[in-house]
Short mmCIF file of C-alpha atoms and ligand atoms in Angstrom, two decimals:
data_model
loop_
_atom_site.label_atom_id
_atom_site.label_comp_id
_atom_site.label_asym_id
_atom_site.label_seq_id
_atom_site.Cartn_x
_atom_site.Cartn_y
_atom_site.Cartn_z
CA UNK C 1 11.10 3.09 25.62
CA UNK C 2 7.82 4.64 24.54
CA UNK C 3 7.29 4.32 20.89
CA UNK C 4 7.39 7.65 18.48
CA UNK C 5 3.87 8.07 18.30
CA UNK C 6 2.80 6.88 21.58
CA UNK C 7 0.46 9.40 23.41
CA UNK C 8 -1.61 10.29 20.75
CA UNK C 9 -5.16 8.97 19.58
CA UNK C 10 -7.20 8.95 16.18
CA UNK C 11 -10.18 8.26 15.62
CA UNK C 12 -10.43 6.45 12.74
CA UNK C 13 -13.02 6.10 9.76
CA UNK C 14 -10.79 5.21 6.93
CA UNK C 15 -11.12 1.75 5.16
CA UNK C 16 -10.07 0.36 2.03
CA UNK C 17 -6.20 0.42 1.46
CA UNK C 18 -6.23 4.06 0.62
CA UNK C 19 -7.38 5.40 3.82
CA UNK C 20 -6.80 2.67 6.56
CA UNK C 21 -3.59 1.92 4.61
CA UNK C 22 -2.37 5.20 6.48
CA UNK C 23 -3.51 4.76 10.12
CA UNK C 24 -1.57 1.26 10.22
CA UNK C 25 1.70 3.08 9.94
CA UNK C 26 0.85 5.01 12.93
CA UNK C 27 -0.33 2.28 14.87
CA UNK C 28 2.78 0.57 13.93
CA UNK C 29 4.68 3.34 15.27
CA UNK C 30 3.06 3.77 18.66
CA UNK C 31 -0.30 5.99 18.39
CA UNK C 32 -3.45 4.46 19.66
CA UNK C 33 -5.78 4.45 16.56
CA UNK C 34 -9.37 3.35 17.36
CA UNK C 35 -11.01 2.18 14.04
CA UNK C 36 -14.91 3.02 13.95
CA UNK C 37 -17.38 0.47 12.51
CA UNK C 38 -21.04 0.55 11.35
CA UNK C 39 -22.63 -2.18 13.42
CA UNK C 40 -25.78 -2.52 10.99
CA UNK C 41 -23.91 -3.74 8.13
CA UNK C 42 -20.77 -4.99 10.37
CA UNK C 43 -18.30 -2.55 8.98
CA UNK C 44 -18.93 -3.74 5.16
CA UNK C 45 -18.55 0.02 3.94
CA UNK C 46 -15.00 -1.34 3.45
CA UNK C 47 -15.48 -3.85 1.21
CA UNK C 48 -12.38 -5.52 2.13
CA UNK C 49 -14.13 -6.60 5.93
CA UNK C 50 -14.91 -10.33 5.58
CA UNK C 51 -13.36 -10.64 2.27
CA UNK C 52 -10.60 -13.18 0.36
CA UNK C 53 -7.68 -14.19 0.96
CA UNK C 54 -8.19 -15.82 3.79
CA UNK C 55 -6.08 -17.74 5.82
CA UNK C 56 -7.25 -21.28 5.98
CA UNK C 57 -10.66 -23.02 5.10
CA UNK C 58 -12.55 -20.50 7.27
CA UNK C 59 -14.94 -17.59 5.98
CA UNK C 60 -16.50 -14.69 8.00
CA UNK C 61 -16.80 -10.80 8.45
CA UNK C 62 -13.29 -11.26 11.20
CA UNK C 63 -11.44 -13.34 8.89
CA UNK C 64 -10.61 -11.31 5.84
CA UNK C 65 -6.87 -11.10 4.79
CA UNK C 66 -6.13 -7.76 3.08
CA UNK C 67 -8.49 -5.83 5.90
CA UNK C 68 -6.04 -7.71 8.13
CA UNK C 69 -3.06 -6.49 6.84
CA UNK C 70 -4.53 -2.89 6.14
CA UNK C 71 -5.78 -2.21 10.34
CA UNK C 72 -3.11 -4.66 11.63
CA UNK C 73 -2.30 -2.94 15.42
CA UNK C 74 -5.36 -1.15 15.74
CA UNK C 75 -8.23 -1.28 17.71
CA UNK C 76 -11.94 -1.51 17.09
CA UNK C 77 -15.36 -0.38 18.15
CA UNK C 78 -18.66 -0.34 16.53
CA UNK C 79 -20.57 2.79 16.86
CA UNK C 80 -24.05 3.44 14.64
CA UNK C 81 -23.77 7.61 14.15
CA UNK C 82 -27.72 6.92 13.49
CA UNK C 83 -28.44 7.39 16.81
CA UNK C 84 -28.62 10.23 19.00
CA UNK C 85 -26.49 8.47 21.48
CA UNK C 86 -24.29 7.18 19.06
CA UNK C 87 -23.66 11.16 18.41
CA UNK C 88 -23.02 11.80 21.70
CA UNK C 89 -20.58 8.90 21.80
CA UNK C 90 -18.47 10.25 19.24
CA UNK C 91 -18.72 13.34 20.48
CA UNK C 92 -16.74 12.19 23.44
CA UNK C 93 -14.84 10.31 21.80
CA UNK C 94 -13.40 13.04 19.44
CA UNK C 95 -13.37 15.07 22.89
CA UNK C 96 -10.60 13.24 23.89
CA UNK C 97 -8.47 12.05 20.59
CA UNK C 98 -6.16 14.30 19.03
CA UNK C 99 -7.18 13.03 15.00
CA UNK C 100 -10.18 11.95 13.00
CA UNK C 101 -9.31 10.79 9.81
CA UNK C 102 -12.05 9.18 7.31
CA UNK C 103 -11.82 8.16 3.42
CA UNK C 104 -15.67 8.51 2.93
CA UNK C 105 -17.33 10.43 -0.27
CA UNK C 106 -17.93 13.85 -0.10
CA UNK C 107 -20.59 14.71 2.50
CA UNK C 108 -20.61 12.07 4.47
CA UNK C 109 -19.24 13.36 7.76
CA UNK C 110 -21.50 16.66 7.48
CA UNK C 111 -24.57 14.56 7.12
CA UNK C 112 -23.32 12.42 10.03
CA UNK C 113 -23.10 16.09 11.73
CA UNK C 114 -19.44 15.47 12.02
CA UNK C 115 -18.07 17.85 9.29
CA UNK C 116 -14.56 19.88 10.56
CA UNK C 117 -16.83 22.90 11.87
CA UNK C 118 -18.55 20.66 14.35
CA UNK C 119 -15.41 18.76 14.92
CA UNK C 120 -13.93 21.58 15.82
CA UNK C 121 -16.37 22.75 17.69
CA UNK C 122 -16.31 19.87 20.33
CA UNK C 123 -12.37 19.95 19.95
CA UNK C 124 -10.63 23.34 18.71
CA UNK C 125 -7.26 21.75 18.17
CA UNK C 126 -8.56 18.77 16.51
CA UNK C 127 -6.56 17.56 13.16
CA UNK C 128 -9.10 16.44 11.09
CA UNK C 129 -7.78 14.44 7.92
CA UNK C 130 -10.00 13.44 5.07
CA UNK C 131 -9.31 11.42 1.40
CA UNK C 132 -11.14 11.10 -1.38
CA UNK C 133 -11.03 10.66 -5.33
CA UNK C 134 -10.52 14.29 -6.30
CA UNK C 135 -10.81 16.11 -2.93
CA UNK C 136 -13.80 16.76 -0.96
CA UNK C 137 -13.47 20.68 -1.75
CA UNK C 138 -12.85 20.94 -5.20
CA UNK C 139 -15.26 20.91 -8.50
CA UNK C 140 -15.07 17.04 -8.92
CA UNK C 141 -15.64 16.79 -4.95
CA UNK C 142 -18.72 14.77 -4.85
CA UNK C 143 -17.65 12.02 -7.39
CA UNK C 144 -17.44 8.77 -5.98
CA UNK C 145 -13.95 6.38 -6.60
CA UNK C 146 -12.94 3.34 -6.38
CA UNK C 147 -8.88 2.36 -7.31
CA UNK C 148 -9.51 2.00 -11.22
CA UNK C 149 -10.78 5.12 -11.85
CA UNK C 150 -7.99 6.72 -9.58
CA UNK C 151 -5.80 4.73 -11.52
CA UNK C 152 -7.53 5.91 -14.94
CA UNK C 153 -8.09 9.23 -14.25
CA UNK C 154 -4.23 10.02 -12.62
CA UNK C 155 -2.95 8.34 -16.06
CA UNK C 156 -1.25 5.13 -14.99
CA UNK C 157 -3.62 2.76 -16.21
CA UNK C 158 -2.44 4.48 -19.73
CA UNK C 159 1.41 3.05 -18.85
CA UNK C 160 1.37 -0.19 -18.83
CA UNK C 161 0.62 -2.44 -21.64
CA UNK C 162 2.05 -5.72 -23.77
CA UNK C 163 3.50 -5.00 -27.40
CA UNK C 164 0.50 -4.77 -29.82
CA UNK C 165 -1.80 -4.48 -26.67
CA UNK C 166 -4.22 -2.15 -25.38
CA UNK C 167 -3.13 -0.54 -22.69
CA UNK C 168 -4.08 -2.57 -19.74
CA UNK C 169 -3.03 -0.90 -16.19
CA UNK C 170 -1.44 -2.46 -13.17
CA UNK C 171 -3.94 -5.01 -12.40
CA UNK C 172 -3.91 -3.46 -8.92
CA UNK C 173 -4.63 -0.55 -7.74
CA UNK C 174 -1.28 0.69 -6.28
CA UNK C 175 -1.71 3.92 -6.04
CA UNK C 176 -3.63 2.99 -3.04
CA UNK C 177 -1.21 3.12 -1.29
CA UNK C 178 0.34 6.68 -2.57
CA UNK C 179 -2.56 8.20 -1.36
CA UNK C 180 -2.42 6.37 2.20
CA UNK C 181 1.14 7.20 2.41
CA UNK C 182 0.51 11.32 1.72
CA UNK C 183 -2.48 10.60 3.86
CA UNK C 184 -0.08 9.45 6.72
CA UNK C 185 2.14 12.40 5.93
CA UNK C 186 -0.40 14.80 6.21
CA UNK C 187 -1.62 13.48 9.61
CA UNK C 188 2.15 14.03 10.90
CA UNK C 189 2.66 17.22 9.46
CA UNK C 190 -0.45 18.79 10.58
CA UNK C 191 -0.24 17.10 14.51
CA UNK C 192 3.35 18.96 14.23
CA UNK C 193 1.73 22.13 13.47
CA UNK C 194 -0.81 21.56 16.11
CA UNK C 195 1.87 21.36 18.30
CA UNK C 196 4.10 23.94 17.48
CA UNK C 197 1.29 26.38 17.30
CA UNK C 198 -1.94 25.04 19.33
CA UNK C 199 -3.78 25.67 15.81
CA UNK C 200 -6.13 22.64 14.38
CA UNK C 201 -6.60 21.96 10.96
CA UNK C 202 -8.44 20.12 8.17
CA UNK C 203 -6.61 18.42 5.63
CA UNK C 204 -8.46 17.42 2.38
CA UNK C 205 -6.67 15.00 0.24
CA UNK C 206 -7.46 13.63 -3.39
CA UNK C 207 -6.34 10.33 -4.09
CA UNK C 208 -6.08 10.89 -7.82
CA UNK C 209 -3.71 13.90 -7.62
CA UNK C 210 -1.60 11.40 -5.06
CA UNK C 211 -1.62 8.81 -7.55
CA UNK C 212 -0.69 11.25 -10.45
CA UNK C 213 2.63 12.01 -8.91
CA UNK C 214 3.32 8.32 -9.90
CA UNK C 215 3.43 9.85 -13.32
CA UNK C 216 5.84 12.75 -13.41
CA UNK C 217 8.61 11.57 -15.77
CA UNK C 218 5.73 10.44 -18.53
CA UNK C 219 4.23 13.80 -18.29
CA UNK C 220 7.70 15.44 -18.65
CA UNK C 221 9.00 13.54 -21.56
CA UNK C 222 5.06 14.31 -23.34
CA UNK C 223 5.16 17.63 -22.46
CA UNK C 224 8.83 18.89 -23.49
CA UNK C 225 9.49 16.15 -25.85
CA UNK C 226 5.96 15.26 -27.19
CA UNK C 227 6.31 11.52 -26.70
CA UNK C 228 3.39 9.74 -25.39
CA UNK C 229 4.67 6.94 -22.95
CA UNK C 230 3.36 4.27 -25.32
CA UNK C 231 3.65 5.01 -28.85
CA UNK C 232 4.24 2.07 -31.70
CA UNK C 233 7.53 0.29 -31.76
CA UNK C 234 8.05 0.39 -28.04
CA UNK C 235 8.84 -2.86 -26.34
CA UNK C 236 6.53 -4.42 -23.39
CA UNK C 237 6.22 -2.47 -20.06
CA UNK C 238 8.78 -5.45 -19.36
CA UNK C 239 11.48 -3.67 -20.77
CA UNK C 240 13.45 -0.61 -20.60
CA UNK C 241 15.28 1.29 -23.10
CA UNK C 242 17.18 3.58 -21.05
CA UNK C 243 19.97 4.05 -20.28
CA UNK C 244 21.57 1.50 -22.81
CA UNK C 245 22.76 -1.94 -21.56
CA UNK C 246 22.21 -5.27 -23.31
CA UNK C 247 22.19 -8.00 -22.67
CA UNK C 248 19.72 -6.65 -20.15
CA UNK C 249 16.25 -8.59 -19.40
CA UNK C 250 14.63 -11.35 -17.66
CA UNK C 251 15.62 -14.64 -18.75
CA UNK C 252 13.91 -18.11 -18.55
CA UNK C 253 16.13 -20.47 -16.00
CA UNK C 254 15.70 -24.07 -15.51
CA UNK C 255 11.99 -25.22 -14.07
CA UNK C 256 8.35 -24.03 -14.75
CA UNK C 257 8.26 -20.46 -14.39
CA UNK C 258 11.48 -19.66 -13.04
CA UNK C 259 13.49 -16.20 -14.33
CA UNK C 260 16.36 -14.68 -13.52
CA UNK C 261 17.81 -11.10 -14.33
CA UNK C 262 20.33 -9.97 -15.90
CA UNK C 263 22.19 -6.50 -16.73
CA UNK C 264 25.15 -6.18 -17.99
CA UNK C 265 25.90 -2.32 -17.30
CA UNK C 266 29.31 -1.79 -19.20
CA UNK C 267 32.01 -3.82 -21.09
CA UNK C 268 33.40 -5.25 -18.31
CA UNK C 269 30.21 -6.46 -17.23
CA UNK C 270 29.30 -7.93 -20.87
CA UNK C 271 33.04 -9.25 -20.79
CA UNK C 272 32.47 -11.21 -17.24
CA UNK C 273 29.24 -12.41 -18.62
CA UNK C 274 30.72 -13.89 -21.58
CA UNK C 275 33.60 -15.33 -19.66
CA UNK C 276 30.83 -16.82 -17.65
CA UNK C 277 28.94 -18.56 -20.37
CA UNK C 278 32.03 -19.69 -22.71
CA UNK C 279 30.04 -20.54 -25.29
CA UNK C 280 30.92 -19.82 -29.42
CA UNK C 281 28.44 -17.21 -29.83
CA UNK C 282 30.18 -15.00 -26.89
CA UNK C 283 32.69 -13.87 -29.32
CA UNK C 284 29.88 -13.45 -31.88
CA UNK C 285 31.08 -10.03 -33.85
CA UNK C 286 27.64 -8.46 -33.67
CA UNK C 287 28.12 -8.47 -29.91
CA UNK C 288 31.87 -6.89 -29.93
CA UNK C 289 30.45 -3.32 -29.08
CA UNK C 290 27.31 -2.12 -26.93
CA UNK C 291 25.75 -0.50 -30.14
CA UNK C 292 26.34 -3.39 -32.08
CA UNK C 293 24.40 -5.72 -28.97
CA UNK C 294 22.02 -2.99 -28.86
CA UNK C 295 21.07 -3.64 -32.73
CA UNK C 296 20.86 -7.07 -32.72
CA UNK C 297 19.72 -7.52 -29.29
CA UNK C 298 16.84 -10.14 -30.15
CA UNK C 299 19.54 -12.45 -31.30
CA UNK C 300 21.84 -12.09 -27.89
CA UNK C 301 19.03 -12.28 -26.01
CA UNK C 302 17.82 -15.86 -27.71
CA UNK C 303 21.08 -16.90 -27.16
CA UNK C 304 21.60 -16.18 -23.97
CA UNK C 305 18.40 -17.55 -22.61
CA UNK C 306 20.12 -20.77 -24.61
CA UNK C 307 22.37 -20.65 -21.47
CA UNK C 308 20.07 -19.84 -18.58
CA UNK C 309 17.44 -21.94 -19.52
CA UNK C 310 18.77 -25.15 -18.20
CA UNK C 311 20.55 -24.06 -15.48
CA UNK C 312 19.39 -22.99 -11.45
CA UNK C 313 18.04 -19.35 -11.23
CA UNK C 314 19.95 -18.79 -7.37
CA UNK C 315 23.05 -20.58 -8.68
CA UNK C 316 23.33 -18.95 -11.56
CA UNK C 317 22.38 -15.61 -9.83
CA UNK C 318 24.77 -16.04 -7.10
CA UNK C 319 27.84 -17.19 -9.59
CA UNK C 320 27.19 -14.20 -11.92
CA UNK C 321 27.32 -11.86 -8.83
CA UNK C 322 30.41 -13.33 -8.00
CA UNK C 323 32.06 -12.65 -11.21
CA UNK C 324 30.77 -8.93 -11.10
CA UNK C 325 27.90 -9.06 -12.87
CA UNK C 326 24.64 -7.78 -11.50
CA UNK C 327 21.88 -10.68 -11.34
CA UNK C 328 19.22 -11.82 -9.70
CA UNK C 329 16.79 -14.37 -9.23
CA UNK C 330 13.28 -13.34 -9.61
CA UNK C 331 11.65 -14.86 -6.85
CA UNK C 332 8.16 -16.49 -6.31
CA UNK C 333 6.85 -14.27 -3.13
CA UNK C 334 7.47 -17.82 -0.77
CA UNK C 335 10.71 -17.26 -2.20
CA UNK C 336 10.88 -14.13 -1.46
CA UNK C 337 8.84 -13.85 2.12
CA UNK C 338 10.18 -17.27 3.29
CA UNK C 339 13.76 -17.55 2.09
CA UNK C 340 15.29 -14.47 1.26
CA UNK C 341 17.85 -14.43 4.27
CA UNK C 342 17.30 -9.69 3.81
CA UNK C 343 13.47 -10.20 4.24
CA UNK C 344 13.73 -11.91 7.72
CA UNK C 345 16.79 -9.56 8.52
CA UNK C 346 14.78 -6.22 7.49
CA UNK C 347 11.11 -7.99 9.38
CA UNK C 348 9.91 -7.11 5.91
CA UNK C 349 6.79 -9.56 7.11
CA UNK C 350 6.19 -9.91 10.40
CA UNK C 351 3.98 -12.82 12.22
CA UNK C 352 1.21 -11.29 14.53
CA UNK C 353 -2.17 -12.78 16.27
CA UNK C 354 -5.26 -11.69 15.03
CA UNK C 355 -7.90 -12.94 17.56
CA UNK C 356 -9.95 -15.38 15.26
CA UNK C 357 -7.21 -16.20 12.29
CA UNK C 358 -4.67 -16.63 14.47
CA UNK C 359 -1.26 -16.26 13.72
CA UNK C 360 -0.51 -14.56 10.11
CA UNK C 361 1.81 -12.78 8.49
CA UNK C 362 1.39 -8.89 7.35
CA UNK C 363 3.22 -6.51 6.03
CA UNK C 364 5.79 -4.86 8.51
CA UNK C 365 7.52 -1.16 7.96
CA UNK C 366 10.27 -0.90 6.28
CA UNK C 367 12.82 1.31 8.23
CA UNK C 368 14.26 0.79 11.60
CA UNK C 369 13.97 3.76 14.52
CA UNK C 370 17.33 3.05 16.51
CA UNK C 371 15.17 3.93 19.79
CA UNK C 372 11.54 4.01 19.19
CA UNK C 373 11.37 0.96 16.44
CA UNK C 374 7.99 0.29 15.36
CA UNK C 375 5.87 -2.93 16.55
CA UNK C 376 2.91 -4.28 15.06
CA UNK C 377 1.32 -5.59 18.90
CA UNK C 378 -1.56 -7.42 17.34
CA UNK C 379 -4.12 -8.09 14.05
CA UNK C 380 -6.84 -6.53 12.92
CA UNK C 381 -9.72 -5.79 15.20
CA UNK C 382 -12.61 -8.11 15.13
CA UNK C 383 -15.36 -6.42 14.69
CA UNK C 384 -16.17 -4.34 17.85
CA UNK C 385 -13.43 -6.47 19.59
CA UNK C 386 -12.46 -3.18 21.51
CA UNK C 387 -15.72 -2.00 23.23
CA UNK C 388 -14.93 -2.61 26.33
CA UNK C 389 -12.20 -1.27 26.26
CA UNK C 390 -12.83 1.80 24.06
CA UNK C 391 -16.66 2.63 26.21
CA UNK C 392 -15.47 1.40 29.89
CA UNK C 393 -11.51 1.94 29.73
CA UNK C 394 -11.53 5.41 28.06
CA UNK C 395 -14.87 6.83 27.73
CA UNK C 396 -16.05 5.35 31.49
CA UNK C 397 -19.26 3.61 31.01
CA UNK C 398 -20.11 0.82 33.41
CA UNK C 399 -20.67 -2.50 32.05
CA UNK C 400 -24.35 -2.29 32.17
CA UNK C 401 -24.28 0.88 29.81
CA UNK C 402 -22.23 -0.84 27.51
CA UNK C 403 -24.93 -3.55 27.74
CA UNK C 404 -27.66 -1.08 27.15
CA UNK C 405 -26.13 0.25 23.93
CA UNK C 406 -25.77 -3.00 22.69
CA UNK C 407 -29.33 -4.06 22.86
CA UNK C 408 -30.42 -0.47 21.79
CA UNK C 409 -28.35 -1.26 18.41
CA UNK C 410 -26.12 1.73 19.42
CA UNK C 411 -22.99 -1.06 19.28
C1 COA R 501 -15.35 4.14 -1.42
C2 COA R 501 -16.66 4.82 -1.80
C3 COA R 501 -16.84 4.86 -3.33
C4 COA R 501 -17.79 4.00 -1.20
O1 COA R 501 -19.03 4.64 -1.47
P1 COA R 501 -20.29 4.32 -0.54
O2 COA R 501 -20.28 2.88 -0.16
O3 COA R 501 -21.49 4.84 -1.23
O4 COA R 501 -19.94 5.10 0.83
P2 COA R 501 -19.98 6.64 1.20
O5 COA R 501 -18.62 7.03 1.66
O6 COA R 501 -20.57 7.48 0.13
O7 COA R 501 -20.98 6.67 2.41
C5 COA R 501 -20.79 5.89 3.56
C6 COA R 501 -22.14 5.70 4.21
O8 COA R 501 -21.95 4.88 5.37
C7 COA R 501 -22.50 5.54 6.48
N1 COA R 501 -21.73 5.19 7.66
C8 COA R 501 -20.41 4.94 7.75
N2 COA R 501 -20.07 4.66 9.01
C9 COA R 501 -21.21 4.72 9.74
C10 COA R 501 -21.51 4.49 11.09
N3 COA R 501 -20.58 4.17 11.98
N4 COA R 501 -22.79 4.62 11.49
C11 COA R 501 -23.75 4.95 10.59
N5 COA R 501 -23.54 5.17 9.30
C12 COA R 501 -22.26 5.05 8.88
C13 COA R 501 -22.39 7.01 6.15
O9 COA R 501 -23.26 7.77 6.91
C14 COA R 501 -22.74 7.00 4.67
O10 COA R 501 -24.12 6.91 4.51
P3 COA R 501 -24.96 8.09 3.75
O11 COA R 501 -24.42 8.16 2.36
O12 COA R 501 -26.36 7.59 3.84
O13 COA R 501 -24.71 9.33 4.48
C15 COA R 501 -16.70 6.26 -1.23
O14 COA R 501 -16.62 6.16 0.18
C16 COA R 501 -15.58 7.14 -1.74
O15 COA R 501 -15.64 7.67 -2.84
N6 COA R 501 -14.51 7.33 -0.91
C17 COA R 501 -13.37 8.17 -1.26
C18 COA R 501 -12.42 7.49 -2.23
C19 COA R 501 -11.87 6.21 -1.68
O16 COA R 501 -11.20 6.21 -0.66
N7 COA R 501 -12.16 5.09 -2.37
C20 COA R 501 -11.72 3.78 -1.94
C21 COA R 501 -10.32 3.54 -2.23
S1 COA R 501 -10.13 2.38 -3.52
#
């Protein structure tokens, strides 16, 4: 059974997470995306080409770990757009693909002479899909972003923060991969059009507005009931207020590190908690009544991490389940990846072969197509790994073209 995608091609000049972190869903659900390189500085515009974590003890510009992940099922060719016949390369190329999608700055793909008019102009129908910080159309078009300013700009960094802290931000920038999901939204929507109607189009995207949807109940709450999202007396970005439960929190468990959660949603809950633990301070008349747990909340949760602490975060998870109360363990990610018996069953991480790493794990999809499930065939390309391919399979060239190109520094 064909795959849902299969059939169609993009031509693809994303990078980073935020724009090739799109394209891998739709090579992971069938369509033949052909990621384009700059040989003269081996595809380093994404600065994730090359870079840590790597697998094992090895280093190099194939061996990088998030790039990996982020172009996993793709394939690759180098093309340098200096060239004249570079041009003309891409020209046929786009001739013959159905998408060109790119996260570049503002200006790029005119200068290149590969802005939507011309792209249209060697295909009519062509669905061209570009992302940037703020859009490529609007006032802030030309700025330049990486992920922290996205992050800044959108608001999030502003949400999270430790008590008496400045706000701090995620640490990561996962908005990332907002914008390459509504990137990868915008690609299917507008090949549907293109179907339905025959029309083309050119999707513009800003990354920061993607990112800013992250933020709608903050902006709510500040706008009709004038609370910022951190304001003094708050607790940690750790902990949540609403709606009322306690005990409800992370608690230490036996080991270095180890945590497990609790929340105790009602009175029965509390009551099979208590029953649980059977200790004196259970019946502790501060904690008859959820208001009364609410108020002195600091003491129930000392002494409840008096019970946890010594005891096995799964075991403890699993009994507490069994007596109706929701807990879990927080898990380490080999925890999580390796041992968490849903991860295998969902393919949450699936093993494939990247030519030079070898075997490694990436991140797979998660949802299931009864009939056209997704695969991810292969890793990442390495770079140019697919010129053969791309110049003789598809395009025609004879091997001693493709040699040609390559010692003109066209490849
Ligand atoms: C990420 C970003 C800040 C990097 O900035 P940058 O390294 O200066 O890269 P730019 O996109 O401005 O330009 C890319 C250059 O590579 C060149 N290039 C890329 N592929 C090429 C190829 N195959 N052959 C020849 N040149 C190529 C382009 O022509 C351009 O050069 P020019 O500026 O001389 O025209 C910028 O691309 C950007 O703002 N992107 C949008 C937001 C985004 O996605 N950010 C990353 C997510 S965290």
């Amino acid at each position: 059974m064909p795959k849902a995608l299969a059939g169609y091609r993009i031509c693809d000049f994303t990078g980073q997470l935020a724009g090739a972190g799109a394209t891998r869903h739709l090579a992971a659900f069938g369509a033949e995306v052909i990621r384009i390189e700059d040989p003269v500085n081996q595809g380093r515009w994404d600065i994730l080409r090359g870079q840590p974590p790597y697998k094992d003890e090895r280093r190099g510009i194939n061996l990088g770990g998030s790039f990996n992940n982020h172009n996993v099922g793709k394939r690759g060719i180098t093309l340098n757009l200096r060239t004249e016949r570079g041009k003309e390369l891409l020209t046929d190329l786009v001739r013959v693909s159905d998408v060109v999608s790119e996260n570049f700055s503002a200006g790029v793909m005119d200068r290149l002479g590969f802005g939507y008019d011309q792209l249209r102009a060697i295909k009519q129908d062509v669905v061209y899909v570009s992302s940037s910080g703020f859009g490529k159309q609007g006032p802030y078009g030309t700025y330049k972003t990486w992920g922290p300013i996205v992050q800044a700009v959108s608001g999030l960094t502003w949400t999270s923060k430790l008590r008496d802290l400045e706000p701090a931000g995620w640490g990561y920038s996962y908005m990332d991969h907002t914008g390459g999901y509504y990137m990868c939204i915008a690609i299917l929507a507008a090949l549907h059009h293109r179907n339905m109607t025959g029309e083309g189009q050119w999707v513009d995207m800003s990354c920061t507005d993607a990112g800013a949807t992250l933020t709608g109940p903050a902006v709510l709450d500040y706008t009709v009931n004038g609370r910022p999202t951190r304001r003094d007396g708050l607790p940690d970005s750790n902990h949540n207020r609403w709606p009322p439960m306690a005990p409800h929190a992370v608690y230490p468990a036996e080991g270095e590190d180890n945590w497990i959660a609790i929340a105790c949603r009602d009175e029965p809950d509390w009551h099979a908690l208590a029953a649980e633990v059977g200790e004196p301070w259970t019946g502790d008349q501060r904690f008859a009544t959820l208001d009364g747990r609410i108020e002195h909340e600091a003491a129930l949760d000392e002494a409840l991490c008096g019970w946890t602490t010594s005891r096995d975060k799964f075991a403890t998870a699993e009994r507490l389940r069994a007596a109706g109360v929701p807990a879990s363990a927080v898990q380490r990610p080999g925890e999580r990846i390796d041992h968490d018996e849903n991860t295998s069953a969902w393919g949450l991480w699936p093993t494939v072969r990247q030519t030079d790493m070898g075997d490694v794990r990436v991140d797979g999809v998660p949802a299931h197509l009864s009939e056209t499930e997704w695969e991810l065939e292969h890793g990442a390309p390495n770079l140019g790994e697919h010129n053969e391919e791309v110049y003789g399979g598809l395009l025609g060239l004879d091997a001693d073209e493709i040699a040609s190109l390559r010692e003109e520094g066209v490849i």
